[in-house]
Amino acid sequence: MSTMDVAAGAIRRDETVEIVLLLAFAGGYIDAYTWIIHGVMANAQTANVIFLWVYAMAGDWIKAIHFVPPILAFTVGIVIAAWLRRVAGERASVLSVLVEIVFLIVIGILHNRVPDLAGTLGISMVAAMQSAIFIRVEGAACSTVMITGNMRQTVENIFAVVYGGAPLGALRKSVIFFALCAVFGCGAAAGAFATKAIPNVALGIPVVALLIVLLRCEVTPREAVA
């Protein structure tokens, strides 16, 4: 299904609005956490690459190298996600959420014991898996770990509605993509607050969100859309 035309057929349960919004909240939260705790982005590898080359061109190789591990870990996460899709098919989404939950729990428990590098690697890897597995909402391409594409889709669909001649479902699409941007921002705000206020248990909040995603993926049948 390539559009959000609700008459198109069944919606995959891992593409429902509820699940994608929960993942966007977790994505924003984790990015804020890793930036505050580790000084890198778990999801936004564009920022990591920019910082890498800014510091490298300034000759500050110590700071530049700091941004290499999350980029490599993100790459490994993408490979794992591709392997899961190949061997598990539709179960890949459930398995990726399970892996993400386990990693976040382990990192949260070992927060005061593992070096910063270990936490960055683990979080970046599971962030990559989420970005590679959950790539659609109701059949339309989206992102749960950054807002650039979602913002573009919001503006494009609003323009189409205002200008006239918008395809069926354009207004609904704009609302959903705006909600993704807003929820991602709320997740980042919550992550920043919790990381400062309760750093030792801060990762428990996205774990709760992911547990809800896991339960919804497991118990919610595919929605037959009339």
mmCIF file of C-alpha atoms in Angstrom:
data_model
loop_
_atom_site.group_PDB
_atom_site.id
_atom_site.type_symbol
_atom_site.label_atom_id
_atom_site.label_comp_id
_atom_site.label_asym_id
_atom_site.label_seq_id
_atom_site.Cartn_x
_atom_site.Cartn_y
_atom_site.Cartn_z
ATOM 1 C CA MET A 1 0.000 0.000 0.000
ATOM 2 C CA SER A 2 1.698 3.171 -1.190
ATOM 3 C CA THR A 3 -0.723 5.839 0.036
ATOM 4 C CA MET A 4 -2.852 6.562 3.042
ATOM 5 C CA ASP A 5 -6.046 5.993 1.139
ATOM 6 C CA VAL A 6 -8.021 4.206 3.830
ATOM 7 C CA ALA A 7 -9.893 2.248 1.200
ATOM 8 C CA ALA A 8 -6.722 0.598 0.004
ATOM 9 C CA GLY A 9 -6.907 -2.404 2.313
ATOM 10 C CA ALA A 10 -5.470 -3.777 5.537
ATOM 11 C CA ILE A 11 -2.963 -1.776 7.542
ATOM 12 C CA ARG A 12 0.017 -3.628 8.941
ATOM 13 C CA ARG A 13 -0.113 -3.500 12.724
ATOM 14 C CA ASP A 14 3.433 -2.113 12.881
ATOM 15 C CA GLU A 15 2.307 0.739 10.607
ATOM 16 C CA THR A 16 -0.594 1.965 12.723
ATOM 17 C CA VAL A 17 -0.579 5.565 13.909
ATOM 18 C CA GLU A 18 -0.574 4.567 17.595
ATOM 19 C CA ILE A 19 2.545 2.428 17.282
ATOM 20 C CA VAL A 20 4.451 4.883 15.105
ATOM 21 C CA LEU A 21 3.708 7.753 17.506
ATOM 22 C CA LEU A 22 4.982 5.712 20.463
ATOM 23 C CA LEU A 23 8.153 4.943 18.534
ATOM 24 C CA ALA A 24 8.592 8.622 17.628
ATOM 25 C CA PHE A 25 8.326 9.518 21.321
ATOM 26 C CA ALA A 26 10.990 6.918 22.153
ATOM 27 C CA GLY A 27 13.160 8.138 19.277
ATOM 28 C CA GLY A 28 13.151 11.744 20.466
ATOM 29 C CA TYR A 29 13.668 10.690 24.068
ATOM 30 C CA ILE A 30 16.691 8.510 23.281
ATOM 31 C CA ASP A 31 18.310 11.212 21.153
ATOM 32 C CA ALA A 32 18.015 13.717 24.006
ATOM 33 C CA TYR A 33 19.397 11.146 26.456
ATOM 34 C CA THR A 34 22.462 10.295 24.387
ATOM 35 C CA TRP A 35 23.191 13.944 23.658
ATOM 36 C CA ILE A 36 23.093 14.897 27.347
ATOM 37 C CA ILE A 37 24.884 11.797 28.671
ATOM 38 C CA HIS A 38 27.296 10.996 25.834
ATOM 39 C CA GLY A 39 27.484 14.151 23.716
ATOM 40 C CA VAL A 40 26.451 12.371 20.500
ATOM 41 C CA MET A 41 23.203 11.667 18.660
ATOM 42 C CA ALA A 42 21.814 8.145 18.719
ATOM 43 C CA ASN A 43 19.544 8.656 15.711
ATOM 44 C CA ALA A 44 20.720 11.722 13.795
ATOM 45 C CA GLN A 45 23.862 10.443 12.131
ATOM 46 C CA THR A 46 23.873 13.547 9.915
ATOM 47 C CA ALA A 47 24.727 15.602 12.998
ATOM 48 C CA ASN A 48 27.402 13.120 14.046
ATOM 49 C CA VAL A 49 29.017 13.257 10.597
ATOM 50 C CA ILE A 50 28.951 17.060 10.601
ATOM 51 C CA PHE A 51 30.539 17.264 14.052
ATOM 52 C CA LEU A 52 33.088 14.626 13.030
ATOM 53 C CA TRP A 53 34.305 16.657 10.045
ATOM 54 C CA VAL A 54 34.038 20.043 11.752
ATOM 55 C CA TYR A 55 36.388 18.875 14.501
ATOM 56 C CA ALA A 56 38.573 16.945 12.047
ATOM 57 C CA MET A 57 39.061 20.014 9.852
ATOM 58 C CA ALA A 58 39.930 22.015 12.978
ATOM 59 C CA GLY A 59 42.580 19.426 13.791
ATOM 60 C CA ASP A 60 40.846 18.337 17.002
ATOM 61 C CA TRP A 61 41.057 14.602 16.353
ATOM 62 C CA ILE A 62 40.137 13.599 19.906
ATOM 63 C CA LYS A 63 36.739 15.260 19.591
ATOM 64 C CA ALA A 64 36.345 14.089 15.996
ATOM 65 C CA ILE A 65 36.927 10.431 16.876
ATOM 66 C CA HIS A 66 34.269 10.752 19.605
ATOM 67 C CA PHE A 67 31.614 10.742 16.847
ATOM 68 C CA VAL A 68 32.930 7.678 14.997
ATOM 69 C CA PRO A 69 31.608 4.890 17.317
ATOM 70 C CA PRO A 70 27.904 5.861 17.088
ATOM 71 C CA ILE A 71 28.179 6.020 13.291
ATOM 72 C CA LEU A 72 29.720 2.541 13.180
ATOM 73 C CA ALA A 73 27.185 1.191 15.700
ATOM 74 C CA PHE A 74 24.347 2.633 13.632
ATOM 75 C CA THR A 75 25.743 0.827 10.593
ATOM 76 C CA VAL A 76 25.810 -2.466 12.510
ATOM 77 C CA GLY A 77 22.210 -1.904 13.601
ATOM 78 C CA ILE A 78 21.106 -1.452 9.993
ATOM 79 C CA VAL A 79 22.810 -4.727 9.039
ATOM 80 C CA ILE A 80 21.072 -6.542 11.909
ATOM 81 C CA ALA A 81 17.716 -5.094 10.857
ATOM 82 C CA ALA A 82 18.260 -6.230 7.264
ATOM 83 C CA TRP A 83 19.130 -9.713 8.518
ATOM 84 C CA LEU A 84 16.007 -9.806 10.706
ATOM 85 C CA ARG A 85 13.802 -8.848 7.767
ATOM 86 C CA ARG A 86 15.360 -11.619 5.722
ATOM 87 C CA VAL A 87 15.042 -14.414 8.320
ATOM 88 C CA ALA A 88 11.951 -13.336 10.284
ATOM 89 C CA GLY A 89 9.754 -11.610 7.733
ATOM 90 C CA GLU A 90 6.817 -9.864 9.397
ATOM 91 C CA ARG A 91 8.124 -10.888 12.837
ATOM 92 C CA ALA A 92 11.145 -8.622 12.339
ATOM 93 C CA SER A 93 9.326 -5.649 13.869
ATOM 94 C CA VAL A 94 8.513 -7.539 17.076
ATOM 95 C CA LEU A 95 12.022 -8.960 17.362
ATOM 96 C CA SER A 96 13.636 -5.557 16.814
ATOM 97 C CA VAL A 97 11.514 -4.026 19.594
ATOM 98 C CA LEU A 98 12.514 -6.890 21.904
ATOM 99 C CA VAL A 99 16.194 -6.279 21.169
ATOM 100 C CA GLU A 100 15.758 -2.549 21.742
ATOM 101 C CA ILE A 101 14.047 -3.129 25.092
ATOM 102 C CA VAL A 102 16.744 -5.553 26.264
ATOM 103 C CA PHE A 103 19.569 -3.218 25.303
ATOM 104 C CA LEU A 104 17.964 -0.211 26.972
ATOM 105 C CA ILE A 105 17.331 -2.174 30.180
ATOM 106 C CA VAL A 106 20.923 -3.441 30.269
ATOM 107 C CA ILE A 107 22.340 0.022 29.575
ATOM 108 C CA GLY A 108 20.046 1.528 32.190
ATOM 109 C CA ILE A 109 21.124 -1.002 34.824
ATOM 110 C CA LEU A 110 24.801 -0.570 34.005
ATOM 111 C CA HIS A 111 24.538 3.207 33.607
ATOM 112 C CA ASN A 112 27.033 3.916 36.373
ATOM 113 C CA ARG A 113 29.325 0.998 35.571
ATOM 114 C CA VAL A 114 29.857 0.857 31.819
ATOM 115 C CA PRO A 115 31.962 3.447 30.025
ATOM 116 C CA ASP A 116 30.221 6.090 27.932
ATOM 117 C CA LEU A 117 31.363 4.342 24.770
ATOM 118 C CA ALA A 118 29.431 1.148 25.592
ATOM 119 C CA GLY A 119 26.199 3.033 26.216
ATOM 120 C CA THR A 120 26.578 5.031 23.011
ATOM 121 C CA LEU A 121 27.248 1.918 20.942
ATOM 122 C CA GLY A 122 24.274 0.006 22.339
ATOM 123 C CA ILE A 123 21.781 2.836 21.996
ATOM 124 C CA SER A 124 22.922 3.805 18.499
ATOM 125 C CA MET A 125 22.624 0.212 17.348
ATOM 126 C CA VAL A 126 19.052 -0.235 18.542
ATOM 127 C CA ALA A 127 18.127 3.220 17.212
ATOM 128 C CA ALA A 128 19.346 2.056 13.807
ATOM 129 C CA MET A 129 17.204 -1.059 14.012
ATOM 130 C CA GLN A 130 14.129 1.036 14.762
ATOM 131 C CA SER A 131 14.873 3.401 11.891
ATOM 132 C CA ALA A 132 15.292 0.491 9.456
ATOM 133 C CA ILE A 133 12.321 -1.635 10.568
ATOM 134 C CA PHE A 134 9.608 0.935 11.241
ATOM 135 C CA ILE A 135 9.628 2.982 8.054
ATOM 136 C CA ARG A 136 5.934 3.446 7.250
ATOM 137 C CA VAL A 137 2.727 4.715 8.786
ATOM 138 C CA GLU A 138 -0.437 3.451 7.117
ATOM 139 C CA GLY A 139 1.590 2.618 4.027
ATOM 140 C CA ALA A 140 3.336 5.990 3.655
ATOM 141 C CA ALA A 141 7.079 6.387 4.198
ATOM 142 C CA CYS A 142 7.952 8.051 7.502
ATOM 143 C CA SER A 143 10.649 8.177 10.158
ATOM 144 C CA THR A 144 10.349 7.548 13.891
ATOM 145 C CA VAL A 145 13.886 8.714 14.682
ATOM 146 C CA MET A 146 14.048 12.156 13.015
ATOM 147 C CA ILE A 147 11.597 14.749 11.737
ATOM 148 C CA THR A 148 13.095 16.170 8.524
ATOM 149 C CA GLY A 149 11.142 13.960 6.128
ATOM 150 C CA ASN A 150 8.020 14.081 8.286
ATOM 151 C CA MET A 151 8.127 17.896 8.319
ATOM 152 C CA ARG A 152 8.473 17.960 4.542
ATOM 153 C CA GLN A 153 5.472 15.680 4.145
ATOM 154 C CA THR A 154 3.426 17.822 6.544
ATOM 155 C CA VAL A 155 4.112 21.017 4.597
ATOM 156 C CA GLU A 156 3.651 19.400 1.181
ATOM 157 C CA ASN A 157 0.285 17.922 2.082
ATOM 158 C CA ILE A 158 -0.996 21.123 3.704
ATOM 159 C CA PHE A 159 0.060 23.007 0.575
ATOM 160 C CA ALA A 160 -1.766 20.468 -1.608
ATOM 161 C CA VAL A 161 -4.932 20.842 0.465
ATOM 162 C CA VAL A 162 -4.826 24.666 0.458
ATOM 163 C CA TYR A 163 -3.843 24.976 -3.198
ATOM 164 C CA GLY A 164 -6.542 22.569 -4.283
ATOM 165 C CA GLY A 165 -6.591 19.289 -6.135
ATOM 166 C CA ALA A 166 -5.071 17.394 -3.215
ATOM 167 C CA PRO A 167 -5.193 13.592 -3.452
ATOM 168 C CA LEU A 168 -7.577 11.712 -1.216
ATOM 169 C CA GLY A 169 -6.260 11.518 2.334
ATOM 170 C CA ALA A 170 -3.841 14.456 2.019
ATOM 171 C CA LEU A 171 -5.306 16.285 5.009
ATOM 172 C CA ARG A 172 -5.135 13.124 7.139
ATOM 173 C CA LYS A 173 -1.526 12.609 6.065
ATOM 174 C CA SER A 174 -0.581 16.152 7.039
ATOM 175 C CA VAL A 175 -2.135 15.693 10.486
ATOM 176 C CA ILE A 176 -0.342 12.387 11.065
ATOM 177 C CA PHE A 177 3.053 13.722 9.975
ATOM 178 C CA PHE A 178 2.589 16.869 12.061
ATOM 179 C CA ALA A 179 1.750 14.621 15.028
ATOM 180 C CA LEU A 180 4.953 12.633 14.412
ATOM 181 C CA CYS A 181 7.023 15.822 14.536
ATOM 182 C CA ALA A 182 5.236 17.057 17.667
ATOM 183 C CA VAL A 183 5.492 13.749 19.519
ATOM 184 C CA PHE A 184 9.170 13.415 18.619
ATOM 185 C CA GLY A 185 9.715 16.863 20.130
ATOM 186 C CA CYS A 186 7.748 15.907 23.236
ATOM 187 C CA GLY A 187 9.905 12.804 23.555
ATOM 188 C CA ALA A 188 13.056 14.918 23.341
ATOM 189 C CA ALA A 189 11.692 17.301 25.990
ATOM 190 C CA ALA A 190 10.774 14.416 28.278
ATOM 191 C CA GLY A 191 14.174 12.818 27.682
ATOM 192 C CA ALA A 192 16.012 16.025 28.538
ATOM 193 C CA PHE A 193 14.015 16.529 31.738
ATOM 194 C CA ALA A 194 14.247 12.917 32.917
ATOM 195 C CA THR A 195 17.957 12.612 32.089
ATOM 196 C CA LYS A 196 18.693 15.645 34.249
ATOM 197 C CA ALA A 197 16.254 14.772 37.044
ATOM 198 C CA ILE A 198 16.527 10.970 37.290
ATOM 199 C CA PRO A 199 19.587 9.926 35.236
ATOM 200 C CA ASN A 200 19.898 6.476 36.806
ATOM 201 C CA VAL A 201 16.405 5.383 35.742
ATOM 202 C CA ALA A 202 15.808 7.723 32.805
ATOM 203 C CA LEU A 203 15.870 4.911 30.231
ATOM 204 C CA GLY A 204 12.908 3.269 31.938
ATOM 205 C CA ILE A 205 10.503 5.683 30.240
ATOM 206 C CA PRO A 206 11.268 4.719 26.610
ATOM 207 C CA VAL A 207 11.292 1.077 27.730
ATOM 208 C CA VAL A 208 7.672 1.494 28.868
ATOM 209 C CA ALA A 209 6.767 3.038 25.507
ATOM 210 C CA LEU A 210 8.451 0.155 23.674
ATOM 211 C CA LEU A 211 6.718 -2.430 25.860
ATOM 212 C CA ILE A 212 3.387 -0.925 24.813
ATOM 213 C CA VAL A 213 4.516 -1.133 21.182
ATOM 214 C CA LEU A 214 5.470 -4.773 21.689
ATOM 215 C CA LEU A 215 2.108 -5.623 23.244
ATOM 216 C CA ARG A 216 0.204 -3.807 20.507
ATOM 217 C CA CYS A 217 2.192 -5.585 17.794
ATOM 218 C CA GLU A 218 1.515 -8.936 19.418
ATOM 219 C CA VAL A 219 -2.142 -8.685 20.379
ATOM 220 C CA THR A 220 -3.586 -6.289 17.801
ATOM 221 C CA PRO A 221 -4.705 -8.046 14.645
ATOM 222 C CA ARG A 222 -4.219 -6.351 11.348
ATOM 223 C CA GLU A 223 -6.825 -3.660 11.013
ATOM 224 C CA ALA A 224 -9.189 -4.359 8.204
ATOM 225 C CA VAL A 225 -9.961 -0.917 6.888
ATOM 226 C CA ALA A 226 -13.327 -0.608 5.263
#
